[in-house]
XYZ file of C-alpha atoms in Angstrom:
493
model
C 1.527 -0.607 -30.456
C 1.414 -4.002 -28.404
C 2.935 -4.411 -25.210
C 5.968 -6.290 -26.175
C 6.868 -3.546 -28.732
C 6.017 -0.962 -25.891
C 8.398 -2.494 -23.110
C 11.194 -2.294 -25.472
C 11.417 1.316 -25.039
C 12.186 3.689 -22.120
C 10.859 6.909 -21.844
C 13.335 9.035 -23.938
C 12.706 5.987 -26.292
C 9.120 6.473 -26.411
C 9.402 9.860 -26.793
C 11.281 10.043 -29.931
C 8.872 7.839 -31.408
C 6.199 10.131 -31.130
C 8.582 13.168 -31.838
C 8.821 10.912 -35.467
C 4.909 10.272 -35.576
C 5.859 6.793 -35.792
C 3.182 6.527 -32.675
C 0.994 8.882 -31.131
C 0.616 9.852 -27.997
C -2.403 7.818 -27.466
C -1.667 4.928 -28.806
C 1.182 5.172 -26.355
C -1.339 5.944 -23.492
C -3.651 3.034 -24.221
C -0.343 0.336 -24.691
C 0.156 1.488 -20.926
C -3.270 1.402 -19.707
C -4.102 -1.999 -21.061
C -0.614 -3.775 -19.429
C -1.847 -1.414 -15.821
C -5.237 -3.361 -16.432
C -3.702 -6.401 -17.040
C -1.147 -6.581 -13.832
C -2.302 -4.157 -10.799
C -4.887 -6.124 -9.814
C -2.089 -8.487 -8.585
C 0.267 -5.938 -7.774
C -2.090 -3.223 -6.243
C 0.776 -0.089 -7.585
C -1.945 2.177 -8.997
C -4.648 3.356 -6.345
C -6.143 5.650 -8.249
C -6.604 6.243 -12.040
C -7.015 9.285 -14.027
C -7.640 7.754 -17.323
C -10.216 10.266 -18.595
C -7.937 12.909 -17.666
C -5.172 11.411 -19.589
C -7.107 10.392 -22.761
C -8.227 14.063 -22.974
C -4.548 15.407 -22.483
C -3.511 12.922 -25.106
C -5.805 14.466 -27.540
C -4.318 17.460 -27.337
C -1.078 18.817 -29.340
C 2.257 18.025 -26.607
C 5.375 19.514 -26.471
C 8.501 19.101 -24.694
C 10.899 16.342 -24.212
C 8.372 13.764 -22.910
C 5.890 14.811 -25.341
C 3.251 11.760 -25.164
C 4.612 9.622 -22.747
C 2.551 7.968 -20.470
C 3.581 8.388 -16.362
C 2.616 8.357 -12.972
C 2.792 10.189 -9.699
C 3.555 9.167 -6.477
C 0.070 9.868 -4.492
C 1.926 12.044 -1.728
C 2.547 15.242 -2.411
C 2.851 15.332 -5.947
C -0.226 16.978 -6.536
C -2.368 17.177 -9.681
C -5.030 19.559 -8.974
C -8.376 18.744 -8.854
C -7.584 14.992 -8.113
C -7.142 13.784 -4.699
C -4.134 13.693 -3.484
C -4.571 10.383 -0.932
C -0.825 10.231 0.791
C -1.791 6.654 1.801
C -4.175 7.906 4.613
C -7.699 7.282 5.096
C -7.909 10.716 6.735
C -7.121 12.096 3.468
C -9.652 9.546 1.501
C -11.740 12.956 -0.215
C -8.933 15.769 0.251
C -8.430 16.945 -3.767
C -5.701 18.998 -4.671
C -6.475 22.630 -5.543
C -3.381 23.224 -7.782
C -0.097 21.417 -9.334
C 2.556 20.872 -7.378
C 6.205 22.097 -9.172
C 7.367 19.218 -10.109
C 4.219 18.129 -11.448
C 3.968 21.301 -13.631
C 7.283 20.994 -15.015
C 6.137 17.175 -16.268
C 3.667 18.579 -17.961
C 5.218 21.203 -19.659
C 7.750 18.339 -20.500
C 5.012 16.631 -22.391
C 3.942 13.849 -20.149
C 0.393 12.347 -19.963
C -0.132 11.578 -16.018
C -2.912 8.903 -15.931
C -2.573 7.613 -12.420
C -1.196 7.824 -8.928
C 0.522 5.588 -7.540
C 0.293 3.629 -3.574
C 2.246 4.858 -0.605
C 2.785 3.790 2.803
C 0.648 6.572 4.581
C 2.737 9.739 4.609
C 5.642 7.988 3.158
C 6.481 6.589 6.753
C 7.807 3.374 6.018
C 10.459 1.701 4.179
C 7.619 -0.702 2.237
C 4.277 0.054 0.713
C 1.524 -1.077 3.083
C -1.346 1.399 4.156
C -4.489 0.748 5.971
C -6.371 2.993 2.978
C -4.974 0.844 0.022
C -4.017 -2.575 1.162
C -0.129 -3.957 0.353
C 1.666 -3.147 -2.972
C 3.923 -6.245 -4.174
C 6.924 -6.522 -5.709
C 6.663 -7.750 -9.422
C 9.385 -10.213 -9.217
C 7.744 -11.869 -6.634
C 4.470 -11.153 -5.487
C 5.274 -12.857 -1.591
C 7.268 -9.731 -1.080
C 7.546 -6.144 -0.647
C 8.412 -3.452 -3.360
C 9.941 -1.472 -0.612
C 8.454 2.372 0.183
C 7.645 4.873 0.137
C 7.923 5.023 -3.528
C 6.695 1.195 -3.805
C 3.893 1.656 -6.145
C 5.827 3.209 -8.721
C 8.656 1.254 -8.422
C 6.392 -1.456 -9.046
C 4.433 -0.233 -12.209
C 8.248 0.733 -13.380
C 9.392 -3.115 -12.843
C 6.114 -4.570 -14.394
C 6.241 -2.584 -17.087
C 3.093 -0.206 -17.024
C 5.594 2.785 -17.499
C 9.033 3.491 -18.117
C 9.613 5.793 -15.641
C 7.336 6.758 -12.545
C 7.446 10.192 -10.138
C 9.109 9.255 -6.981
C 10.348 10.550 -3.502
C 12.763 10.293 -0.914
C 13.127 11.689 2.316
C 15.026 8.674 4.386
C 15.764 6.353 1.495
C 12.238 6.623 -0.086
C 13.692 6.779 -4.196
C 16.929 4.113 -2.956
C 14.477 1.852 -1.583
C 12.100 0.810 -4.167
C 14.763 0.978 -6.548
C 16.636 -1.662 -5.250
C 13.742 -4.087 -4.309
C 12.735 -4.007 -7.785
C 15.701 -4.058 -10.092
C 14.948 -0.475 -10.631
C 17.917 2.872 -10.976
C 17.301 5.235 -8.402
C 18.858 8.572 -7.791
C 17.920 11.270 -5.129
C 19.311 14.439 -5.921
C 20.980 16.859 -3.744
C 18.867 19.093 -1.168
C 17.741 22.173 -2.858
C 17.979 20.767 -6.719
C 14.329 19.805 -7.217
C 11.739 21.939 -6.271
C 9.196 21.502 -3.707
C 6.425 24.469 -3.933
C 4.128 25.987 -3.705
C 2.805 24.399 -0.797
C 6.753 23.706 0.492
C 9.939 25.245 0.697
C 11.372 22.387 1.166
C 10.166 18.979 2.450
C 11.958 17.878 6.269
C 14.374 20.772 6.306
C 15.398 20.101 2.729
C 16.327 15.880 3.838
C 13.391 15.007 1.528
C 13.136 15.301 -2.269
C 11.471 14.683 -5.272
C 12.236 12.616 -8.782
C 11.785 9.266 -10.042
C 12.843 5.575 -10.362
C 13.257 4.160 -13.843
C 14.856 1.149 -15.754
C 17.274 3.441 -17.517
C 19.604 6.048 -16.358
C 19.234 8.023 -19.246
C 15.449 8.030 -18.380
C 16.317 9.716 -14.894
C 19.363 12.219 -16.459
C 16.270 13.644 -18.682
C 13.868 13.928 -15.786
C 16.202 15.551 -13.770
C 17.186 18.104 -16.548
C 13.021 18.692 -16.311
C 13.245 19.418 -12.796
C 15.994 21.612 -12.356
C 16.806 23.946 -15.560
C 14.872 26.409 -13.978
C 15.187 27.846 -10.498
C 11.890 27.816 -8.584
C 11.364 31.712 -7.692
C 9.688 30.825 -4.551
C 12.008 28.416 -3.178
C 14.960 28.909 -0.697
C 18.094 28.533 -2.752
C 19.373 28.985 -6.529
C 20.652 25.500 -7.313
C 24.067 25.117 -8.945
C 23.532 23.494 -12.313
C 26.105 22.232 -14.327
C 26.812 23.978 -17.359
C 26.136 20.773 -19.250
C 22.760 18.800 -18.914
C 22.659 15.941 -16.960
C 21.774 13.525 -20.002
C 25.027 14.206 -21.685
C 26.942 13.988 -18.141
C 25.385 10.530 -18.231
C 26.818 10.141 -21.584
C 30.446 10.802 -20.855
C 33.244 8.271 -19.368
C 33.206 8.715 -15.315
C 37.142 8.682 -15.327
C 38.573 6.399 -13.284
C 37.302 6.613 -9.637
C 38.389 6.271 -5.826
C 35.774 4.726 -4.240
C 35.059 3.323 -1.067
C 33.281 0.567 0.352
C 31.422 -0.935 3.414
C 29.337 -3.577 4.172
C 28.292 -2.808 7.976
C 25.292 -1.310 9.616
C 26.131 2.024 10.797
C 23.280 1.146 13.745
C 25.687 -1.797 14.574
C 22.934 -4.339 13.124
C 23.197 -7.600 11.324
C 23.765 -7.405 7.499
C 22.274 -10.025 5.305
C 25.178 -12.297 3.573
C 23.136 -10.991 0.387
C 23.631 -7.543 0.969
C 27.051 -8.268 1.489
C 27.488 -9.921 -1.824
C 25.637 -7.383 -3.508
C 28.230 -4.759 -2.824
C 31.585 -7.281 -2.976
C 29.926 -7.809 -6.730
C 29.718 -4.063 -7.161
C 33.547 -3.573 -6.203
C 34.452 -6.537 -7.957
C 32.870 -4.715 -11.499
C 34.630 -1.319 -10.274
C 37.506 -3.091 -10.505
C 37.539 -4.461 -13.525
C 36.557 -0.887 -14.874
C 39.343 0.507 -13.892
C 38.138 2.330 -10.813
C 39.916 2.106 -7.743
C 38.426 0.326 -4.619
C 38.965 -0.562 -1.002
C 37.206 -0.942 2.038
C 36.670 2.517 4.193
C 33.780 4.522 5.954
C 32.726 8.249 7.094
C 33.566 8.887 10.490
C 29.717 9.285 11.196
C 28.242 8.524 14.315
C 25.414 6.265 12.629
C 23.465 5.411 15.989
C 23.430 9.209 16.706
C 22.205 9.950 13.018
C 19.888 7.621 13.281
C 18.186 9.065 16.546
C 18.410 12.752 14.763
C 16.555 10.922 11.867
C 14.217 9.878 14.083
C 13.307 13.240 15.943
C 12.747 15.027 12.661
C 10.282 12.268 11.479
C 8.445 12.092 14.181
C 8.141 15.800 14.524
C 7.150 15.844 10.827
C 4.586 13.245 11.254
C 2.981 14.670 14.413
C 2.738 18.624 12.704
C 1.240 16.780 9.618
C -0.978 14.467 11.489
C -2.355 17.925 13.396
C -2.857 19.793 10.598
C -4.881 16.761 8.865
C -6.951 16.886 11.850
C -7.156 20.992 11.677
C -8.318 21.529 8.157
C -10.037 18.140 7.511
C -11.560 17.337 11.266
C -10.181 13.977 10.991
C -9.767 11.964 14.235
C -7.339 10.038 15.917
C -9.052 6.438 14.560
C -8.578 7.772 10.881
C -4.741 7.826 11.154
C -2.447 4.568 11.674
C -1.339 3.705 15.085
C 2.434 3.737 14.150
C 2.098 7.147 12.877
C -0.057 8.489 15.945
C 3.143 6.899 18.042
C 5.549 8.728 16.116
C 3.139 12.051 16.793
C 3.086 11.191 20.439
C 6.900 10.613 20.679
C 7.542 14.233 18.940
C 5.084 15.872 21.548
C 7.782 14.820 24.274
C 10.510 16.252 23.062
C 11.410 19.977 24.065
C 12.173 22.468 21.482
C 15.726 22.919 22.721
C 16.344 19.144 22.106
C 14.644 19.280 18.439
C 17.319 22.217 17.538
C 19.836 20.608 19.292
C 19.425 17.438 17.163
C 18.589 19.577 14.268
C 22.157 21.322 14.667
C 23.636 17.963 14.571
C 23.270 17.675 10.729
C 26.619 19.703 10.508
C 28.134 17.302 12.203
C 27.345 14.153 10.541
C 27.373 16.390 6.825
C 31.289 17.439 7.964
C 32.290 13.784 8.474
C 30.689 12.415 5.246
C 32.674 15.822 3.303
C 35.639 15.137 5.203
C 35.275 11.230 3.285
C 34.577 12.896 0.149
C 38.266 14.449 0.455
C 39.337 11.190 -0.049
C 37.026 9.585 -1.908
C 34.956 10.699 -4.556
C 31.798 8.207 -3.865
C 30.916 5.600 -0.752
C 29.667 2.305 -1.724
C 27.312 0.931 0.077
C 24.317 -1.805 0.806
C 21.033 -0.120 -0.563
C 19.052 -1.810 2.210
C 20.321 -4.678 4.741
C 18.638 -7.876 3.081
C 16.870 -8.708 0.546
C 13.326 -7.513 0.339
C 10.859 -8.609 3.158
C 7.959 -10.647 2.941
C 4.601 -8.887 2.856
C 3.180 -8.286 6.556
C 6.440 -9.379 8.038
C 7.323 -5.643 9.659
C 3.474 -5.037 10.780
C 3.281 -4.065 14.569
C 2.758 -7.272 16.083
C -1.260 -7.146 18.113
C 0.688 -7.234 21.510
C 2.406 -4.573 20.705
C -0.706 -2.683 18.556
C -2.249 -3.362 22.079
C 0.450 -2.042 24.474
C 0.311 0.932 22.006
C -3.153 2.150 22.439
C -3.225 1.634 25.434
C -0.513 4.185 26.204
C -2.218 6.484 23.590
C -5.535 6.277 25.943
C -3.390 7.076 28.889
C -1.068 9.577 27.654
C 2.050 7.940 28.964
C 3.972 8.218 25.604
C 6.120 10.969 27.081
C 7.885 8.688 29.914
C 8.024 5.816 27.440
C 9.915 7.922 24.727
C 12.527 8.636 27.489
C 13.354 5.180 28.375
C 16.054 2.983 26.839
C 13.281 0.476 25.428
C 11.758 3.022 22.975
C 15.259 3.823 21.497
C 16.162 0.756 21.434
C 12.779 0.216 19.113
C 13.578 3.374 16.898
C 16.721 1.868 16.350
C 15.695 -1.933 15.056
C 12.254 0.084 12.956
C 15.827 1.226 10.983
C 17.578 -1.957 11.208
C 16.409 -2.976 7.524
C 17.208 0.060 5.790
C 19.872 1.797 7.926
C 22.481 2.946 5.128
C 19.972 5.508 3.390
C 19.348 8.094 5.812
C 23.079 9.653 5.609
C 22.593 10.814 2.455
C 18.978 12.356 3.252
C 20.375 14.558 6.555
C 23.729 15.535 4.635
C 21.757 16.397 1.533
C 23.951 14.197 -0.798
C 23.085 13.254 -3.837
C 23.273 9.279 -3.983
C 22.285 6.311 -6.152
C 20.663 2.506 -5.810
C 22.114 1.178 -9.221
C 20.904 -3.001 -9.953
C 23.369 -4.938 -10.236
C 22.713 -8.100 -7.698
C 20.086 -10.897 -8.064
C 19.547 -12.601 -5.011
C 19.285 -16.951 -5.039
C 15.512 -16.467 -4.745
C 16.132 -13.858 -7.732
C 15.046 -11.041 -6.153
C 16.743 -7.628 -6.983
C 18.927 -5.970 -4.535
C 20.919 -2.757 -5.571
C 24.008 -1.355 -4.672
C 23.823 2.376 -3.096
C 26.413 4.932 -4.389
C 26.832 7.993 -2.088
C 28.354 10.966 -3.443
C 30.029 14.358 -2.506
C 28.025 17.985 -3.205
C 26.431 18.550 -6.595
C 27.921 14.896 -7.738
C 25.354 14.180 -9.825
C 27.283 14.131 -13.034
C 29.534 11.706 -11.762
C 26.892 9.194 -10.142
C 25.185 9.090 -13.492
C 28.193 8.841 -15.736
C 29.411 5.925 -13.465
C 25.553 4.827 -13.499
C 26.043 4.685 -17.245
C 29.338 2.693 -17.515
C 27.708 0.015 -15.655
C 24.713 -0.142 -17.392
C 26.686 -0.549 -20.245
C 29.165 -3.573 -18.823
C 25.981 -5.275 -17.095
C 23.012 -4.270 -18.657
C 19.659 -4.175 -16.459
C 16.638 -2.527 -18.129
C 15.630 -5.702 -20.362
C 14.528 -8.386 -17.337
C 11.557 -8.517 -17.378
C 9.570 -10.301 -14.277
C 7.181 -13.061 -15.115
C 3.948 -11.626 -13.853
């Protein structure tokens, strides 16, 4: 099979071809490592390969619903064992997992031939792909600029073709992101719906998740029937499934809708006249379908959301950053200065203020339900401009300096308690501040591509919905697939 055959396919595609014999899984495999060969030296999505692995799995007989199709993980936490598991950190550079993750197992008893993993800002911190350990990952449709994070470097192998589908993340936007830098679907599923063992429970008090980004939405209502048909036994709750799959949920009409909309920061930050458009085009085609749409917002206190955000992460990143250094005996130099910040920052708060802010979830998850009473989904920007340039949000060397230098001195507890470092938590947030909402609330919610920018880059349209509303964000996914079609562009790389 040659390329151009290949890229006319998605994964469920791909997968019946094999199912017919018409290919085989290794012809399938080699198609995709030949186009990786051909375009991530320019695009830098795949930092590490596993093509031995994958030509030896491809020998074999497959079964399952992906049987033979060629895919990638995300290199943070999806974990293949006895391949190293990276998470974008040069601390981690020779840490090798010692088992599968879940999600990872349930690929491969779905059929699918892993053969790489794929670049991450370092523990997924970021809203783009840029890590001291691998260098920048680009964005296919134009190399100048970011594929967004964390999930960059598979939503850039999605969008340049190497795979029809790639294993993704989200814990602040991480899925949404990606998706809508590179003219990709998106969907994070509701807290608790994807597993996250056996190392986790659940990943930032069940805000983060697992799944994918694809070119079709068919692709991701198939992956998540992978993930979820089964309750994990070790995990903390017993998801509510629909009766019906989520690949025929994405084949039925949505019904007409009651949706609505908003174009402004919830952080009270500019918005991009793109971003704007993006989601006035979005209402204008929910319109025409029938749907009905006006302008209205949760009652959430975004700035205060935003600083709850903020504690958990940097919590997160300091107890991961510490037990790096525990079980690896990393040091401080082999972690990224933002990240050591965000450590320092979570050593000043108290643990009375963590579960106070941690408590505050109900609060912002009430006023997004209490929307949901009157509307079944909340449009939205995916992100607040188009994507950035490459470099353009690195820590300018003033700061870099100002930085270590209250790292040497251990001043980072007064500065986290003036106005000037929330004022600086507040603009790191500024270019992606409609995502988080749905992480804290544990909403399902959706970056669908429907918007081309004038410099023709992709920006999506984010689709927030009420609990367990999966089967309505991918039947509405579906209708507008169908009325403006996506998965055939193609970037010119």
């Amino acid at each position: 099979m040659d390329y151009s055959e290949y890229r006319r396919f998605d994964a469920v595609g791909l997968a019946e071809l094999v199912a017919k014999r018409e290919v085989s899984p290794a012809e399938l495999l080699e198609t995709a490592i030949a186009r990786a060969e051909q375009v991530n030296g320019r695009l830098n999505a795949i930092v590490h390969r596993m093509y031995d692995i994958a030509r030896k799995r491809a020998a074999t007989e497959l079964s399952g619903p992906f049987a033979g199709v060629p895919f990638l993980l995300k290199d943070l936490k999806q974990d293949y064992e006895g391949v190293r598991t990276g998470a974008g950190s040069r601390a981690l550079r020779d840490h090798v997992a010692t088992r599968h993750s879940a999600v990872v197992q349930r690929w491969l008893d779905a059929g699918l031939v892993v053969f790489g993993r794929t670049a991450t800002p370092e523990f997924g911190t970021k809203g783009i792909t840029e890590s001291a350990a691998t260098g920048a990952t680009r964005n296919p449709w134009n190399l100048n600029h970011t594929p967004g994070g964390s999930s960059g470097g598979s939503a850039a192998a999605v969008a340049a073709g190497i795979v029809p589908v790639a294993g993704a993340s989200d814990g602040g936007g991480s899925i949404r992101i990606p998706a809508a830098c590179c003219g990709l679907f998106g969907l994070k599923p509701s807290r608790g719906l994807v597993p996250s063992g056996p190392e986790h429970g659940e990943y930032l008090h069940g805000a983060a998740t697992d799944g994918v980004v694809s070119r079709t939405v068919r692709d991701t209502a198939a992956m998540l029937d992978v993930l979820v048909r089964r309750p994990d036994p070790g995990g903390p709750y017993l998801p509510a499934v629909p009766e019906t799959s989520y690949a025929e949920s994405a084949r039925r009409a949505p019904g007409a809708l009651r949706i609505g909309f908003t174009t402004d920061s919830p952080l009270g930050t500019p918005v991009h006249d793109e971003a704007v458009a993006a989601v006035q085009h979005a209402a204008t085609l929910l319109d025409k379908l029938g749907h009905e749409v006006e302008p209205a917002k949760p009652e959430v206190d975004g700035v205060q959301l935003a600083r709850d955000f903020m504690t958990m992460w940097c919590a997160e990143t300091a107890a991961t950053i510490a037990e790096i250094k525990r079980t690896t005996g990393a040091s401080d130099e082999d972690f990224e200065l933002d990240n050591r910040l965000l450590a320092a920052a979570a050593r000043a708060v108290r643990a009375p203020e963590y579960a106070t802010a941690r408590n505050r979830w109900n609060t912002h998850t009430r006023a997004l339900a209490a929307f949901h009473e009157r509307y079944d989904l909340l449009l939205t920007p995916t992100i607040a401009g188009p994507p950035v340039r490459i470099g353009e949000l690195e820590t300018p060397p003033l700061l870099r300096y100002a930085g270590e230098a209250l790292l040497k001195s251990r001043l980072t507890g007064l500065l986290v308690k003036t106005k000037a470092w929330n004022d600086q938590v507040l603009a790191n947030l500024a270019p992606v501040p409609f995502t988080q909402l749905a992480n804290l609330t544990g909403r399902p919610a959706m970056s669908v591509p429907l918007y081309r920018t004038a410099g023709g880059l992709p920006l999506g349209a984010q689709f927030v919905g009420g609990l367990g509303s999966e089967p309505t964000l991918l039947a509405l996914a579906s209708q507008l697939e169908a009325e403006q079609p996506w998965a055939d562009a193609e970037p010119a790389l």
